[in-house]
Amino acid sequence: MWLKPEEVLLKNALKLWLMERSNDYFVLQRRRGYGEEGGGGLTGLLVGTLDSVLDSTAKVAPFRILHQTPDSQVYLSIACGANREEITKHWDWLEQNIMKTLSVFDSNEDITNFVQGKIRGLIAEEGKHSFAKEDDPEKFREALLKFEKCFGLPEQEKLVTYYSCSYWKGRVPCQGWLYLSTNFLSFYSFLLGSEIKLIISWDAVSKLEKTSNVILTESIHVCSQGENHYFSMFLHINETYLLMEQLANYAIKRLFDKETFANDPILDDPLQITKRGLENRAHSEQFNAFFRLPKEETLKEVHECFLWVPFSHFNTHGKMCISENYICFASQDGNLCCVIIPLREVLAIDKTNDSSKSVIISIKGKTAFRFSEVKDFEQLVAKLRLKYGAASTQYHDVSTEIPISSDSTDPSDNTEVRSLTCQRECSKTVNTEALMTVFHPQNLETLNSKMLKEKMKEQSWDILFAECGRGISMFRTKKTRDLVVRGIPETLRGELWMLFSGAVNDMAANPGYYAEVVEQSLGTCNLATEEIERDLRRSLPEHPAFQSDTGISALRRVLTAYAYRNPKIGYCQAMNILTSVLLLYAKEEEAFWLLVAVCERMLPDYFNRRIIGALVDQAVFEELIRDHLPQLPEHMTDMTFFSSVSLSWFLTLFISVLPIESAVNVVDCFFYDGIKAILQLGLAILDYNLDKLLTCKDDAEAVTALNRFFDNVINKDSPLPSSVQQGSNVSDEKSSHIRVDITDLIRESNEKYGNIRYEDIHSMRCRNRLYVIQTLEETTKQNVLRVVSQDVKLSLHELDELYVIFKKELFFSYYWCLSCPVLKYHDPSLPYLEQYQIDCQQFRALYHLLSPWAHSANKDSLALWTFRLLDENSDCLINFKEFSSAIGRMMSDIMYNGNFTEKLKLLFKLHIPPAYTEVKSKDPSKGDELSKEELLYFSQLHGKGKVDIQAYLSQWQDELSKKEENIKDLPRMNQSQFIQFSKTLYNLFHGDPEEESLYQAIAVVTSLLLRMEEVGRKLHSPTASAKEFSGTVCASGGPSEGKTESHLKKDPSSLREEPQWSFAFEQILASLLNEPALVRFFEKPIDVKVKLENAKTSQLSCRTKMYIS
C-alpha cells in the first residue's frame, strides 16, 4: 500500500527494522521479529507488543519502503506491505518507473519533490475506488489495512470507524483497537505474545449500554449470545456508544424487522454507510421527532442565534435548524420557546444592515421572525433566497409564496384537475365536520358552570393566540404546555391536534390525497377490510355518534383508506378505538392524517403484527419504574406484570381504560409531548396507587386495584352531556371511593416526572429495541425447538446449536450480497417453523459444515440431491421445519447414530428421483465442484426422463410420515443411477484408513449384483449381458473409480445399447451386508457435539473464503 510521504529518523528506527534491499534512493526494510524463526525471541515479542499498543502500521504491514537522498539522515516512508510479495511488487515498480528518471535531476530537493508528487498521485488514483471516504483518508486507509489483515473479512465488509480502547478479559484490561463495521464489532489486541481477536455480529447483540462501577469508571457493555463484553478507556465514549447503537439497530432492522427496513432506502446499501452519514442521520431523526416533521426531512444546517420574542420583549438563545422545507427554532432548554416555519408559509427572507447580524423571515398573516447574532448570516440569507426563491426586496407581494417542495415548482395541470375532481366527487360521502359538532352542538342558551369553564378555557387560548400567533408558525412556550395540561377546549381540539402532531404538514403537502384513497379503497375486500367490519361497532359503542350510520361510515372510510395506503400495517386492533376518538373532534380528512401521524411517526411500529413499538415502550416504562419507583420492582419481582397491564395503555393512549371525557385530555398531552406524556402518566398512576400495590399478594389483586382506580377517574370540567360521559355512570356502590380528577393527575405527572428528557427516551428506545427483538427471536427459537424436538433424536442443546448455525448461514448471505433483496426469504408473519428459509446455495454451505460425507469429491452433487429430496413442494427453498425434521433427522439419527440400513437407504434415495438429477459442471477443470449458478439451475430441475415426479413426491411424503418404513416400497434403481451410486461410494471411501479393503469390497458387491442381474435377465432374454459393465468395475483385479469413469466417458453408449436393467434396494442391501469392511465404515460413530462445535467455529471463515475466492 502506498503511503502519504512522512519523515522517519532512520537512526532510531534501526533498532526495530532490518535492512533487506537498498539503492541510492530507496530502502526496503523488514520489521524485527517478523519472518524469523521463533518470532525473533524476546526482541520480536516486545516489538510486536509495542506495535499493537501504539497502533503501529507495522503490526499488519511488517515491510516498508523508504525514500532517501545521499548524505541525509531524514528518510520518507512511501509504502508498506503485509507480505514480501506485496512489497516486492512496489519495489519493482519503483525500479522500473522512477529510478531511471531520478538521475536527470540536479538537486536532492528536486528528487524528493518528484518522488512525493508521484506517490501522492498513486494514492489519489487508488482513492477513486476506495471505501475510505472519511475526514482523514490516510489514517483510515491504514486502519482499513489492519482491519482486513487481522480479521480476514471480505472487502464488502465496510469499515465505518475505529477507536483505541481496552477490552476487559476478566479483571485484566487488554489495550487494543475496536473496529466498527456494517455487520460486526471487532476487537484486536496483542500484548507480550498474547493475541486477542474478537468478532461479534451486530445481529447477535441483545444488550448495549453504558455502565460504570468501582473498577470501570465508564465503559460500554455488550451482551451477545449470553456472553458479556466490556470496553473502556475511550477518548470519546458518547460518540462511540451512539455509533455502536446505530449500527446495532441498523443490523436488527435489516435482518429482523423487514417492514421498517423496506421503508428506509437510505440503509439499503451497506457500502454507503459512513461515520459522518450515521451522525447526520441521527441528527435528522432527532430533529424530525422533536419538531414533528415528516420523516423525509433531512437536517441541513444548524446555527446558534437569538430569536426575538415580541410578547415577552426579549431575545431567547437557541438554535435555528434548517431542512428542505422547514426553518425551525428551539431555545436552549427546549421548553422556553419553539417555532416551526414551513417554507410554504414564507413570503420573504431579508437581512439587516446593522451590526446585529439578523435574518428576518416574513410569513403569511403579517408575521415576521427576527433571528439575530447569526454567524455568516449574509451567506445564510443568500443560500435561503437561492434555494427557496424568496423575494429580496423590502416590499413583497402576497403571491410570492415559496413552493412546498422542489416537485411543486413544475406542477402538472392534469394532477391538479384530477385531485380537484376527486374532492368534488367524494365531498358527498366524506364528512366535513367533526362528529362532536354534529351530535353534541354547544347550546349557548343553557350555560351551566361547566360550559362557563369551557368558555374561560377558550378565552385563555384566544389570549395565547393573540400573543403567540395562531397556526403552524405560532410560538410554543411554557404557557402553551400549561394550557394543554388543563385540557384543550372542545371546539379547538381538532385544530390543535393537527397542529401539535404535525399532521397539518402532511395534509398541506398532499391536497386531495385522502379523497383519492377513499375512492380507490371503496369496495375492496381483503383480510384488513374483514377485520375492520368486525370491529366497527365495537368502537365506542356507548357513544351516539357510533350508534348511527354517519359515524360508522366515517370510521369505515378512514380505516379502509389507511389500510389501502399502508398495506404493510393494514389494520390492527386498537386502531379502531383511536380513530373513533379522532373522528369525534376532527374532520374526517383530518382524522385520517392524524392516524397517519400516530401510526407512522409518533408511535412507530406499534400497529403491526408483532407490535414491536409497543413492546419497546413497555420495556422503557419498566426501566423508568426501576428508576423512579424502586419499591415496586422490589415487591413485585416479576416485571412482566407491568408489561401485561400497561399494553392497552400504550396501544390506545388510555382510551380503553379511562372514561372518554378523561381520555381525551390524555390525547391532548400526547399530541403535544408525544410518548413522554404517556410514560409520565403511567408513572403517576402507579405512584398514586403505590401503597395499594405494595399490599397486593398477587397479580390479580393488583389488576383489580388499578381497574377500580380507573373507574374513579373523572373530568369534573367536561362539558359533554351526562349521557355520553362514562365516569358519571359509576354506580353508587363505587361512589365511596375517592374520585381523581384527570387534570390533577396529568398536572402531577408533569410536576413529578417532567424532567424526563426526549433524548433519554430516544436512547432507551434504541437500547430496548435490541432487547425486545432478540427476545422475540428467542421465543421463536424456543417454540421451534419444542416442536422439532419431538421428531429429531437430538438433545435440546444440540438442536439449539443447529438452529443457530442455520439462521447464521441465512444472515451471512445478506451481509455481503448487495444484489439480494432484503430478507427475501424472511417473513415474521409466517408460523414460527417457516419464518426462515434457505436456498440451495446456502444449503450447500451448511451441508459442507455438517455432513460426515462432506469430504467426498462429489460433495456438491450430494448436497444438491439432498436439497432436492427435502424440497417437497419444489419451491427451491428449505424452511427450518424441513431442514430440522429432515436434515436434522438424517444427519443425526441416520448419518451419525443410525445403523447401516438407515444410512444406506438415505444414500439410495439420493440416487433416484426426485432427488437425483444428472449433474455435469460446465468447467471441467473444477471437477465435481459446482458454481453458484449451476447449483441453482440443477436445484430447479424437476427430475429427468419420463419419471412421474408427483408420484415420487407423494410417495416420499407418505414415507416420511411413517414411523417404520417398508424398504420393499422403495423404487428400483436404474442403470445410470447405479453407476453414479457406485461413483459416490468410491468418493466416500477416499482417504479412509481401510480404503483398499473398502474398494475391494465394493468391487465384489458390484460384480455380485451384476451377475445376479445377468442371470435374471438371461431367464427372460438370453442375448442380454452385463459383462461389459462388470469388466469395467473389476478391471485389473481391483476396483478403480478412475477406470470406471474413463470407460464410461470413452463409450457412453455401450450400456445404452443393452436392455435396461435395475436393482431393488433389498438386493443392494443384502450384497453390502456380506462385506464387514463396508458395515464397519457405515456404522462408524461420529460425535455430533464436536461436529456442531466445529461448524460454529469455522462457519464465518468458510463463508469469508467463499466471497474472497
PDB file of C-alpha atoms in Angstrom, residues 697-923:
ATOM      1  CA  LYS A 697     -50.425 -10.538  47.254  1.00  0.00           C
ATOM      2  CA  ASP A 698     -50.718 -11.469  43.591  1.00  0.00           C
ATOM      3  CA  ASP A 699     -51.151 -10.003  40.099  1.00  0.00           C
ATOM      4  CA  ALA A 700     -54.931 -10.445  40.061  1.00  0.00           C
ATOM      5  CA  GLU A 701     -55.306  -8.310  43.176  1.00  0.00           C
ATOM      6  CA  ALA A 702     -53.072  -5.610  41.656  1.00  0.00           C
ATOM      7  CA  VAL A 703     -55.097  -5.562  38.423  1.00  0.00           C
ATOM      8  CA  THR A 704     -58.314  -5.201  40.424  1.00  0.00           C
ATOM      9  CA  ALA A 705     -56.865  -2.246  42.346  1.00  0.00           C
ATOM     10  CA  LEU A 706     -55.848  -0.466  39.127  1.00  0.00           C
ATOM     11  CA  ASN A 707     -59.205  -1.103  37.442  1.00  0.00           C
ATOM     12  CA  ARG A 708     -61.012   0.313  40.463  1.00  0.00           C
ATOM     13  CA  PHE A 709     -58.789   3.382  40.256  1.00  0.00           C
ATOM     14  CA  PHE A 710     -59.564   3.920  36.543  1.00  0.00           C
ATOM     15  CA  ASP A 711     -63.294   3.626  37.259  1.00  0.00           C
ATOM     16  CA  ASN A 712     -62.995   6.569  39.640  1.00  0.00           C
ATOM     17  CA  VAL A 713     -61.051   8.904  37.346  1.00  0.00           C
ATOM     18  CA  ILE A 714     -63.335  11.787  36.347  1.00  0.00           C
ATOM     19  CA  ASN A 715     -63.164  15.017  34.396  1.00  0.00           C
ATOM     20  CA  LYS A 716     -65.144  17.487  36.507  1.00  0.00           C
ATOM     21  CA  ASP A 717     -64.823  20.215  33.870  1.00  0.00           C
ATOM     22  CA  SER A 718     -66.019  18.150  30.893  1.00  0.00           C
ATOM     23  CA  PRO A 719     -68.884  19.867  29.011  1.00  0.00           C
ATOM     24  CA  LEU A 720     -70.069  16.575  27.491  1.00  0.00           C
ATOM     25  CA  PRO A 721     -73.668  15.543  28.270  1.00  0.00           C
ATOM     26  CA  SER A 722     -74.060  13.042  31.095  1.00  0.00           C
ATOM     27  CA  SER A 723     -75.479  10.518  28.630  1.00  0.00           C
ATOM     28  CA  VAL A 724     -72.105  10.401  26.920  1.00  0.00           C
ATOM     29  CA  GLN A 725     -69.814  10.599  29.923  1.00  0.00           C
ATOM     30  CA  GLN A 726     -68.674   7.245  31.240  1.00  0.00           C
ATOM     31  CA  GLY A 727     -67.268   8.429  34.548  1.00  0.00           C
ATOM     32  CA  SER A 728     -70.648   9.819  35.623  1.00  0.00           C
ATOM     33  CA  ASN A 729     -72.228   6.374  35.269  1.00  0.00           C
ATOM     34  CA  VAL A 730     -70.309   4.887  38.182  1.00  0.00           C
ATOM     35  CA  SER A 731     -72.652   3.014  40.491  1.00  0.00           C
ATOM     36  CA  ASP A 732     -73.453   4.177  43.979  1.00  0.00           C
ATOM     37  CA  GLU A 733     -71.596   1.187  45.349  1.00  0.00           C
ATOM     38  CA  LYS A 734     -68.341   2.558  43.994  1.00  0.00           C
ATOM     39  CA  SER A 735     -69.070   6.178  44.851  1.00  0.00           C
ATOM     40  CA  SER A 736     -67.493   5.732  48.279  1.00  0.00           C
ATOM     41  CA  HIS A 737     -64.064   5.501  46.625  1.00  0.00           C
ATOM     42  CA  ILE A 738     -62.029   8.671  46.220  1.00  0.00           C
ATOM     43  CA  ARG A 739     -62.566  10.357  42.874  1.00  0.00           C
ATOM     44  CA  VAL A 740     -59.480  11.549  40.971  1.00  0.00           C
ATOM     45  CA  ASP A 741     -59.684  14.410  38.505  1.00  0.00           C
ATOM     46  CA  ILE A 742     -57.782  13.751  35.277  1.00  0.00           C
ATOM     47  CA  THR A 743     -56.466  17.318  35.141  1.00  0.00           C
ATOM     48  CA  ASP A 744     -54.917  16.972  38.596  1.00  0.00           C
ATOM     49  CA  LEU A 745     -53.434  13.604  37.657  1.00  0.00           C
ATOM     50  CA  ILE A 746     -51.848  14.986  34.476  1.00  0.00           C
ATOM     51  CA  ARG A 747     -50.535  18.064  36.299  1.00  0.00           C
ATOM     52  CA  GLU A 748     -48.985  15.842  38.957  1.00  0.00           C
ATOM     53  CA  SER A 749     -47.357  13.663  36.304  1.00  0.00           C
ATOM     54  CA  ASN A 750     -45.730  16.776  34.789  1.00  0.00           C
ATOM     55  CA  GLU A 751     -44.547  18.080  38.135  1.00  0.00           C
ATOM     56  CA  LYS A 752     -43.049  14.792  39.331  1.00  0.00           C
ATOM     57  CA  TYR A 753     -41.743  13.296  36.103  1.00  0.00           C
ATOM     58  CA  GLY A 754     -41.484  16.267  33.730  1.00  0.00           C
ATOM     59  CA  ASN A 755     -37.696  16.134  33.990  1.00  0.00           C
ATOM     60  CA  ILE A 756     -37.646  13.022  31.767  1.00  0.00           C
ATOM     61  CA  ARG A 757     -35.964  14.249  28.581  1.00  0.00           C
ATOM     62  CA  TYR A 758     -36.813  13.409  24.965  1.00  0.00           C
ATOM     63  CA  GLU A 759     -33.166  12.446  24.398  1.00  0.00           C
ATOM     64  CA  ASP A 760     -33.266   9.941  27.257  1.00  0.00           C
ATOM     65  CA  ILE A 761     -36.456   8.350  25.935  1.00  0.00           C
ATOM     66  CA  HIS A 762     -34.930   8.063  22.456  1.00  0.00           C
ATOM     67  CA  SER A 763     -31.808   6.417  23.872  1.00  0.00           C
ATOM     68  CA  MET A 764     -33.871   3.992  25.980  1.00  0.00           C
ATOM     69  CA  ARG A 765     -36.000   3.136  22.955  1.00  0.00           C
ATOM     70  CA  CYS A 766     -32.917   2.274  20.892  1.00  0.00           C
ATOM     71  CA  ARG A 767     -31.393   0.266  23.706  1.00  0.00           C
ATOM     72  CA  ASN A 768     -34.549  -1.686  24.484  1.00  0.00           C
ATOM     73  CA  ARG A 769     -35.362  -2.300  20.831  1.00  0.00           C
ATOM     74  CA  LEU A 770     -32.380  -4.643  20.679  1.00  0.00           C
ATOM     75  CA  TYR A 771     -33.604  -6.485  23.749  1.00  0.00           C
ATOM     76  CA  VAL A 772     -37.229  -6.743  22.560  1.00  0.00           C
ATOM     77  CA  ILE A 773     -36.414  -8.069  19.095  1.00  0.00           C
ATOM     78  CA  GLN A 774     -33.850 -10.530  20.423  1.00  0.00           C
ATOM     79  CA  THR A 775     -36.442 -11.695  22.981  1.00  0.00           C
ATOM     80  CA  LEU A 776     -38.967 -12.251  20.179  1.00  0.00           C
ATOM     81  CA  GLU A 777     -36.340 -14.182  18.226  1.00  0.00           C
ATOM     82  CA  GLU A 778     -35.536 -16.255  21.289  1.00  0.00           C
ATOM     83  CA  THR A 779     -39.255 -17.004  21.737  1.00  0.00           C
ATOM     84  CA  THR A 780     -39.452 -18.062  18.099  1.00  0.00           C
ATOM     85  CA  LYS A 781     -36.454 -20.340  18.571  1.00  0.00           C
ATOM     86  CA  GLN A 782     -37.844 -21.956  21.711  1.00  0.00           C
ATOM     87  CA  ASN A 783     -41.197 -22.638  20.024  1.00  0.00           C
ATOM     88  CA  VAL A 784     -39.436 -24.165  17.030  1.00  0.00           C
ATOM     89  CA  LEU A 785     -37.205 -26.363  19.178  1.00  0.00           C
ATOM     90  CA  ARG A 786     -40.144 -27.560  21.244  1.00  0.00           C
ATOM     91  CA  VAL A 787     -41.975 -28.756  18.123  1.00  0.00           C
ATOM     92  CA  VAL A 788     -38.980 -30.150  16.252  1.00  0.00           C
ATOM     93  CA  SER A 789     -37.517 -31.991  19.250  1.00  0.00           C
ATOM     94  CA  GLN A 790     -40.422 -34.437  19.035  1.00  0.00           C
ATOM     95  CA  ASP A 791     -39.223 -35.678  15.630  1.00  0.00           C
ATOM     96  CA  VAL A 792     -35.435 -35.444  15.931  1.00  0.00           C
ATOM     97  CA  LYS A 793     -33.263 -37.552  18.239  1.00  0.00           C
ATOM     98  CA  LEU A 794     -31.013 -34.657  19.169  1.00  0.00           C
ATOM     99  CA  SER A 795     -30.710 -33.142  22.604  1.00  0.00           C
ATOM    100  CA  LEU A 796     -32.235 -29.686  23.058  1.00  0.00           C
ATOM    101  CA  HIS A 797     -28.759 -28.189  23.311  1.00  0.00           C
ATOM    102  CA  GLU A 798     -27.653 -29.806  20.045  1.00  0.00           C
ATOM    103  CA  LEU A 799     -30.868 -28.749  18.339  1.00  0.00           C
ATOM    104  CA  ASP A 800     -30.318 -25.222  19.634  1.00  0.00           C
ATOM    105  CA  GLU A 801     -26.828 -25.215  18.106  1.00  0.00           C
ATOM    106  CA  LEU A 802     -28.231 -26.461  14.803  1.00  0.00           C
ATOM    107  CA  TYR A 803     -30.829 -23.666  14.757  1.00  0.00           C
ATOM    108  CA  VAL A 804     -28.161 -21.031  15.420  1.00  0.00           C
ATOM    109  CA  ILE A 805     -25.988 -22.361  12.587  1.00  0.00           C
ATOM    110  CA  PHE A 806     -28.964 -22.498  10.217  1.00  0.00           C
ATOM    111  CA  LYS A 807     -30.024 -18.902  10.910  1.00  0.00           C
ATOM    112  CA  LYS A 808     -26.481 -17.571  10.853  1.00  0.00           C
ATOM    113  CA  GLU A 809     -25.937 -19.093   7.412  1.00  0.00           C
ATOM    114  CA  LEU A 810     -29.009 -17.259   6.167  1.00  0.00           C
ATOM    115  CA  PHE A 811     -27.745 -13.976   7.609  1.00  0.00           C
ATOM    116  CA  PHE A 812     -24.280 -14.402   6.099  1.00  0.00           C
ATOM    117  CA  SER A 813     -25.952 -14.390   2.698  1.00  0.00           C
ATOM    118  CA  TYR A 814     -27.344 -10.927   3.396  1.00  0.00           C
ATOM    119  CA  TYR A 815     -24.164  -9.441   4.846  1.00  0.00           C
ATOM    120  CA  TRP A 816     -22.275  -9.087   1.596  1.00  0.00           C
ATOM    121  CA  CYS A 817     -24.731  -9.959  -1.182  1.00  0.00           C
ATOM    122  CA  LEU A 818     -25.904  -6.499  -2.246  1.00  0.00           C
ATOM    123  CA  SER A 819     -27.988  -7.782  -5.149  1.00  0.00           C
ATOM    124  CA  CYS A 820     -30.063  -9.924  -2.796  1.00  0.00           C
ATOM    125  CA  PRO A 821     -33.413  -8.344  -1.856  1.00  0.00           C
ATOM    126  CA  VAL A 822     -33.520  -7.509   1.832  1.00  0.00           C
ATOM    127  CA  LEU A 823     -34.726 -10.558   3.712  1.00  0.00           C
ATOM    128  CA  LYS A 824     -36.224 -12.036   0.607  1.00  0.00           C
ATOM    129  CA  TYR A 825     -36.983 -15.266   2.410  1.00  0.00           C
ATOM    130  CA  HIS A 826     -37.866 -13.935   5.864  1.00  0.00           C
ATOM    131  CA  ASP A 827     -41.422 -13.186   6.896  1.00  0.00           C
ATOM    132  CA  PRO A 828     -42.177 -12.821  10.637  1.00  0.00           C
ATOM    133  CA  SER A 829     -45.909 -13.141   9.941  1.00  0.00           C
ATOM    134  CA  LEU A 830     -45.465 -16.799   8.973  1.00  0.00           C
ATOM    135  CA  PRO A 831     -45.699 -19.613  11.522  1.00  0.00           C
ATOM    136  CA  TYR A 832     -42.634 -19.979  13.734  1.00  0.00           C
ATOM    137  CA  LEU A 833     -41.365 -23.044  11.881  1.00  0.00           C
ATOM    138  CA  GLU A 834     -41.363 -21.357   8.483  1.00  0.00           C
ATOM    139  CA  GLN A 835     -40.003 -17.875   9.184  1.00  0.00           C
ATOM    140  CA  TYR A 836     -36.514 -18.573   7.859  1.00  0.00           C
ATOM    141  CA  GLN A 837     -35.843 -20.270   4.527  1.00  0.00           C
ATOM    142  CA  ILE A 838     -32.639 -21.030   2.642  1.00  0.00           C
ATOM    143  CA  ASP A 839     -31.917 -21.772  -0.995  1.00  0.00           C
ATOM    144  CA  CYS A 840     -29.674 -24.449  -2.464  1.00  0.00           C
ATOM    145  CA  GLN A 841     -26.539 -22.289  -2.275  1.00  0.00           C
ATOM    146  CA  GLN A 842     -26.968 -21.732   1.456  1.00  0.00           C
ATOM    147  CA  PHE A 843     -27.886 -25.380   1.969  1.00  0.00           C
ATOM    148  CA  ARG A 844     -24.651 -26.456   0.261  1.00  0.00           C
ATOM    149  CA  ALA A 845     -22.627 -24.367   2.721  1.00  0.00           C
ATOM    150  CA  LEU A 846     -24.450 -25.996   5.639  1.00  0.00           C
ATOM    151  CA  TYR A 847     -24.013 -29.452   4.108  1.00  0.00           C
ATOM    152  CA  HIS A 848     -20.255 -28.910   3.835  1.00  0.00           C
ATOM    153  CA  LEU A 849     -20.161 -27.916   7.506  1.00  0.00           C
ATOM    154  CA  LEU A 850     -22.404 -30.617   8.972  1.00  0.00           C
ATOM    155  CA  SER A 851     -22.360 -33.706   6.783  1.00  0.00           C
ATOM    156  CA  PRO A 852     -19.902 -36.507   7.597  1.00  0.00           C
ATOM    157  CA  TRP A 853     -19.838 -37.142   3.853  1.00  0.00           C
ATOM    158  CA  ALA A 854     -18.603 -33.599   3.071  1.00  0.00           C
ATOM    159  CA  HIS A 855     -15.071 -34.914   2.321  1.00  0.00           C
ATOM    160  CA  SER A 856     -16.382 -36.680  -0.790  1.00  0.00           C
ATOM    161  CA  ALA A 857     -15.174 -35.374  -4.134  1.00  0.00           C
ATOM    162  CA  ASN A 858     -18.768 -35.054  -5.332  1.00  0.00           C
ATOM    163  CA  LYS A 859     -19.967 -33.327  -2.133  1.00  0.00           C
ATOM    164  CA  ASP A 860     -21.653 -30.585  -4.187  1.00  0.00           C
ATOM    165  CA  SER A 861     -23.716 -33.181  -6.006  1.00  0.00           C
ATOM    166  CA  LEU A 862     -24.644 -34.889  -2.742  1.00  0.00           C
ATOM    167  CA  ALA A 863     -25.710 -31.535  -1.289  1.00  0.00           C
ATOM    168  CA  LEU A 864     -27.784 -30.826  -4.394  1.00  0.00           C
ATOM    169  CA  TRP A 865     -29.537 -34.199  -4.329  1.00  0.00           C
ATOM    170  CA  THR A 866     -30.215 -33.924  -0.598  1.00  0.00           C
ATOM    171  CA  PHE A 867     -31.716 -30.473  -1.139  1.00  0.00           C
ATOM    172  CA  ARG A 868     -33.943 -31.774  -3.931  1.00  0.00           C
ATOM    173  CA  LEU A 869     -35.064 -34.634  -1.703  1.00  0.00           C
ATOM    174  CA  LEU A 870     -36.110 -32.185   1.030  1.00  0.00           C
ATOM    175  CA  ASP A 871     -37.720 -29.647  -1.296  1.00  0.00           C
ATOM    176  CA  GLU A 872     -41.032 -31.483  -1.380  1.00  0.00           C
ATOM    177  CA  ASN A 873     -43.057 -28.564  -2.753  1.00  0.00           C
ATOM    178  CA  SER A 874     -40.431 -27.745  -5.426  1.00  0.00           C
ATOM    179  CA  ASP A 875     -40.225 -24.052  -4.494  1.00  0.00           C
ATOM    180  CA  CYS A 876     -36.393 -24.243  -4.353  1.00  0.00           C
ATOM    181  CA  LEU A 877     -36.446 -23.195  -0.697  1.00  0.00           C
ATOM    182  CA  ILE A 878     -35.998 -25.114   2.541  1.00  0.00           C
ATOM    183  CA  ASN A 879     -37.558 -23.748   5.716  1.00  0.00           C
ATOM    184  CA  PHE A 880     -36.287 -24.709   9.143  1.00  0.00           C
ATOM    185  CA  LYS A 881     -39.107 -27.142   9.665  1.00  0.00           C
ATOM    186  CA  GLU A 882     -37.993 -29.135   6.618  1.00  0.00           C
ATOM    187  CA  PHE A 883     -34.333 -28.683   7.469  1.00  0.00           C
ATOM    188  CA  SER A 884     -34.698 -29.814  11.071  1.00  0.00           C
ATOM    189  CA  SER A 885     -37.185 -32.629  10.543  1.00  0.00           C
ATOM    190  CA  ALA A 886     -35.323 -33.985   7.524  1.00  0.00           C
ATOM    191  CA  ILE A 887     -31.684 -32.911   7.562  1.00  0.00           C
ATOM    192  CA  GLY A 888     -31.589 -32.851  11.344  1.00  0.00           C
ATOM    193  CA  ARG A 889     -33.074 -36.339  11.478  1.00  0.00           C
ATOM    194  CA  MET A 890     -30.939 -37.664   8.642  1.00  0.00           C
ATOM    195  CA  MET A 891     -27.674 -36.178   9.786  1.00  0.00           C
ATOM    196  CA  SER A 892     -28.144 -37.054  13.418  1.00  0.00           C
ATOM    197  CA  ASP A 893     -30.259 -40.197  13.610  1.00  0.00           C
ATOM    198  CA  ILE A 894     -29.038 -41.670  10.334  1.00  0.00           C
ATOM    199  CA  MET A 895     -25.575 -40.408   9.471  1.00  0.00           C
ATOM    200  CA  TYR A 896     -24.196 -40.070  12.963  1.00  0.00           C
ATOM    201  CA  ASN A 897     -26.008 -42.613  15.143  1.00  0.00           C
ATOM    202  CA  GLY A 898     -28.034 -44.619  12.663  1.00  0.00           C
ATOM    203  CA  ASN A 899     -27.466 -48.221  11.686  1.00  0.00           C
ATOM    204  CA  PHE A 900     -26.116 -49.489   8.424  1.00  0.00           C
ATOM    205  CA  THR A 901     -29.551 -49.956   6.812  1.00  0.00           C
ATOM    206  CA  GLU A 902     -30.703 -46.383   7.529  1.00  0.00           C
ATOM    207  CA  LYS A 903     -27.550 -44.797   6.117  1.00  0.00           C
ATOM    208  CA  LEU A 904     -27.629 -46.935   3.021  1.00  0.00           C
ATOM    209  CA  LYS A 905     -31.309 -46.152   2.477  1.00  0.00           C
ATOM    210  CA  LEU A 906     -30.564 -42.416   2.575  1.00  0.00           C
ATOM    211  CA  LEU A 907     -27.749 -42.851   0.059  1.00  0.00           C
ATOM    212  CA  PHE A 908     -30.067 -44.929  -2.137  1.00  0.00           C
ATOM    213  CA  LYS A 909     -32.757 -42.216  -2.075  1.00  0.00           C
ATOM    214  CA  LEU A 910     -30.242 -39.576  -3.143  1.00  0.00           C
ATOM    215  CA  HIS A 911     -29.581 -41.513  -6.362  1.00  0.00           C
ATOM    216  CA  ILE A 912     -33.161 -41.919  -7.540  1.00  0.00           C
ATOM    217  CA  PRO A 913     -35.787 -39.277  -8.406  1.00  0.00           C
ATOM    218  CA  PRO A 914     -36.961 -36.850  -7.214  1.00  0.00           C
ATOM    219  CA  ALA A 915     -33.595 -36.201  -5.540  1.00  0.00           C
ATOM    220  CA  TYR A 916     -31.344 -37.401  -8.326  1.00  0.00           C
ATOM    221  CA  THR A 917     -30.612 -35.429 -11.461  1.00  0.00           C
ATOM    222  CA  GLU A 918     -27.652 -35.852 -13.769  1.00  0.00           C
ATOM    223  CA  VAL A 919     -25.014 -33.249 -12.855  1.00  0.00           C
ATOM    224  CA  LYS A 920     -22.174 -32.066 -15.041  1.00  0.00           C
ATOM    225  CA  SER A 921     -20.067 -28.959 -14.437  1.00  0.00           C
ATOM    226  CA  LYS A 922     -19.538 -26.566 -17.353  1.00  0.00           C
ATOM    227  CA  ASP A 923     -15.899 -26.095 -16.330  1.00  0.00           C
TER     228      ASP A 923
END
